Amino acid sequence: MNRFLIVSMMAVLGALQAPAQNPVQNPAQNPSQMTVAFSNPSQPRKLVVKTMMHRVSIKGYDGKDVIVESSAISDRRRRERNVPPGMHPLNVGGGGIEVAEASNVVTVSAEKMFGGGDIQIQVPVDTSVTVNTVNNGIGVENISGEIDVESVNGGVSITNSSGSVMAHSMNGKVTVALDKVAAGKAMSFSSMNGTIDVTLPADIKANLKMKVDNGDVYTDFDVKVTNDTFDTKESNTGNGVRIRGNRTTYGTINGGGPEMQFTTFNGRILIHKK
Amino acid sequence: MAEVSAGKVARLAVLFERYHRALFRYFVSMNGDREQAEDLVQEVFFRMLRYRTSYDPAQSFTAWMYQIARNAGVDQVRKRGSAQVVDIDTFVDRRAELVSTSPGPEESASRGQDLALLRRAMDQLPEDKREILVLSRFQGMKHEDIAEVLGCEVGTVKVRVYRAIRALEQIYFALEKEKAS
Amino acid sequence: MLGGGEGKDFAEHLASCESCRNEVSRIGTLWQSLDLLPLEEPGGRVRERFYEMLGAYRQGVASAEPRHAFHWWQMAAAAGLVAAGLGIGYAVRGNMQPPAEVSQLREEVANMRQLVALSLMQQQSASDRLRGVSWAYRAEPSDREVLGALVSAVNHDANVNVRLAAVDALRRFSASPETGRAALQSLSKQTTPMVQVALIDLLVDLKDPEAAPELRRLSGNETANEGVRQRAQWALERLQ
């Protein structure tokens, strides 16, 4: 859904009440910034970001709106300001960021195959965040909502956060540092060619499931390895198929709790105690 | 439970908080497998939920719960078949972890108080004797309730408890002698 | 242990029988000691799983048909009770159809694990779906509803970690011939290398000879990921 409408400045309108919010820009203050409000700030909020070339950086802040900042935005504004009469700009080259809001979900997408740069987004701390990038990485800081981030070629870094995390990078490193963990939430970290480096609060209760291929698992937690006999136990499966265990290790920290899965192929797994 | 029966399903959470540990201990005492015990606890609460309309408020709740628990345990055995049979050493080893936290034999030297040995003796009791001891001693159930769960007379319960403790004693002292030699 | 009248007779008997006295004293000590046995404590997950189960039950997943035709109902009255922080994953979800009869939980729900697995795997939150896959791992190997849901997750779930976990959970259903077929079909459609590798490993574990042609194609495919191609090659050798 690629709607994008320009409306008057937020200062003039005050709190927006319409069911769908249109991004507002303050060209006078900051040409590369755009602000959009959620339809219903008191309900659960979600941010969805999809980029092809851009690097994405998300920070939780003490406000109610989503603030998107990128040089691509100022580029576009410049283009739109200089339109010769009777003509319209063709969106060739660089930029091409679309921002929209519907039903409390703000979507930021930059799916052009060329260009690049950074997109910086500020959101309320308890927003849930889903990000998908292809060529560049993702950074998330100070978020307590659900974090779901995937990158193909970029690294993924989550710091100073406390929600639940599902993180994946194909070729990059996955670095996660959690202050606390939302109770009862499962988490998952995976990378094909990168290291997974996760820091968890020392008092966390968790069930670990760690799978490595060409690498090892290191931790300074006191992990009680409880290699699940599940895989190797089921040998009478009727047609003689024997399921041997795969290279997976199961363990518990502090008595056990929600499941945390770590999967790599060509990388190591580091689990730090905070 | 009457409230749960009447439709306030969320009240089951209260029952859970109050009873899940005792249920867990019951299952662990019966088959020694902690993971299976956890699964069975789940299963019991699920069944209490599904069959909540069959609960008669005049009936003792714990009796009803343990009836369900026993059935769940039996179903489990039926499903797993021979995989359920575990030789006594494995059974005891699975519980070894617990024993290490209790006072060692040196500290509880007086007769009848070697807890490690006591635990072994419990585990070696035949299942039905172990069960009745667990229900009466550990779950603290009244004899009337136990009678309802096991489907026998109240008087029989008393006799069976007595026989069970005697059997336990015999095993215990046999183990003690074995240890000393 | 003994009731009133019996107690008296018992006491009188004891007075005259020393060996009985000894025995009673020994048994008494033993009885007391039982109290000293440390109590087992359940692990951390029991509570969580209970609330997951309760949440799923209240959403009333009843899957008569395979895969996606789940029917939802909502205990509107009970929703009021949900409020006061009684657990996680327990709140009534937003996207539901109007409430039907409260007692209308279909009896086809074979068992608790199926109920919770299917319910969680339909959630909007990827973290919840991941939990659903963990439950699926503990379902009965003959449970076709859950198998169907897992295959669907492998093929269509938007989150790569959920897809990975779902491939793993398929091992539970190794006895079913459909599993191998589904895994093979999935392999030909997947584009995420990590999932492809996981599927290849699964096919090797299933010792599925029908996988060979697809594996050969993959190992020779120049555009496929290097790691995947090597894995396919290795798998071909294992399956010979």
XYZ file of C-alpha atoms in Angstrom, chain A residues 163-273:
111
model
C 10.922 -6.878 24.713
C 10.946 -10.153 22.853
C 13.373 -10.526 19.984
C 13.345 -12.508 16.763
C 16.459 -11.640 14.809
C 17.983 -13.022 11.662
C 20.766 -12.118 9.333
C 21.935 -14.184 6.488
C 25.410 -12.783 6.038
C 25.830 -10.433 8.907
C 26.402 -10.589 12.614
C 23.512 -10.685 15.051
C 24.250 -8.735 18.201
C 21.652 -8.450 20.895
C 21.836 -6.952 24.370
C 18.751 -7.150 26.513
C 18.278 -5.396 29.832
C 15.345 -7.437 30.836
C 13.113 -9.892 29.139
C 9.353 -9.796 28.752
C 8.001 -12.736 30.699
C 6.761 -15.686 28.738
C 8.043 -14.644 25.333
C 9.993 -16.991 23.113
C 12.957 -15.639 21.198
C 14.948 -16.717 18.248
C 18.320 -15.674 16.790
C 19.707 -17.026 13.575
C 22.439 -16.336 11.081
C 23.827 -18.234 8.175
C 27.290 -16.765 7.947
C 27.616 -14.571 10.969
C 28.202 -14.792 14.675
C 25.338 -14.600 17.101
C 26.295 -12.571 20.117
C 23.589 -12.251 22.727
C 23.709 -10.695 26.189
C 20.954 -11.592 28.598
C 20.155 -10.477 32.142
C 21.910 -12.692 34.677
C 18.692 -13.707 36.380
C 16.908 -14.778 33.244
C 15.052 -18.056 33.253
C 15.175 -19.722 29.886
C 15.235 -22.966 27.946
C 18.012 -22.797 25.382
C 18.088 -24.562 22.065
C 21.402 -24.068 20.282
C 22.266 -25.355 16.858
C 25.626 -24.830 15.219
C 27.142 -26.275 12.143
C 30.625 -24.904 11.633
C 31.156 -23.210 14.930
C 30.856 -23.517 18.654
C 28.760 -22.228 21.475
C 30.366 -20.188 24.240
C 28.717 -18.852 27.333
C 29.466 -17.513 30.775
C 26.098 -18.582 32.080
C 25.755 -21.662 34.174
C 23.798 -23.682 31.643
C 22.415 -26.999 32.644
C 22.641 -29.132 29.518
C 19.635 -31.349 29.243
C 20.197 -32.834 25.872
C 16.729 -33.569 24.816
C 16.362 -37.265 24.358
C 13.418 -36.429 22.221
C 15.164 -36.888 18.915
C 17.011 -40.009 19.817
C 14.283 -41.651 21.837
C 11.741 -42.121 19.088
C 13.225 -45.081 17.319
C 10.140 -47.167 16.741
C 8.498 -45.011 14.128
C 6.765 -47.768 12.246
C 8.601 -47.823 8.966
C 11.950 -48.287 10.570
C 13.055 -44.695 10.289
C 15.462 -43.841 13.012
C 15.724 -40.238 13.995
C 19.146 -39.529 15.242
C 19.859 -36.372 17.114
C 20.929 -33.426 15.075
C 23.647 -31.076 16.135
C 21.417 -29.386 18.608
C 22.098 -28.819 22.258
C 19.377 -28.114 24.763
C 19.950 -26.546 28.128
C 18.321 -24.493 30.830
C 19.358 -21.373 32.678
C 18.132 -20.715 36.182
C 15.664 -23.551 36.203
C 14.163 -23.011 32.792
C 11.653 -20.715 31.217
C 10.605 -19.518 27.745
C 12.457 -21.035 24.849
C 15.362 -19.179 23.204
C 16.591 -20.606 19.940
C 20.030 -19.928 18.506
C 20.838 -21.244 15.062
C 23.927 -20.657 12.969
C 25.582 -22.288 10.068
C 29.026 -20.741 9.651
C 29.327 -18.853 12.850
C 29.662 -19.044 16.563
C 27.163 -18.492 19.286
C 28.114 -16.345 22.254
C 25.722 -16.031 25.152
C 26.814 -13.456 27.698
C 25.590 -12.886 31.187
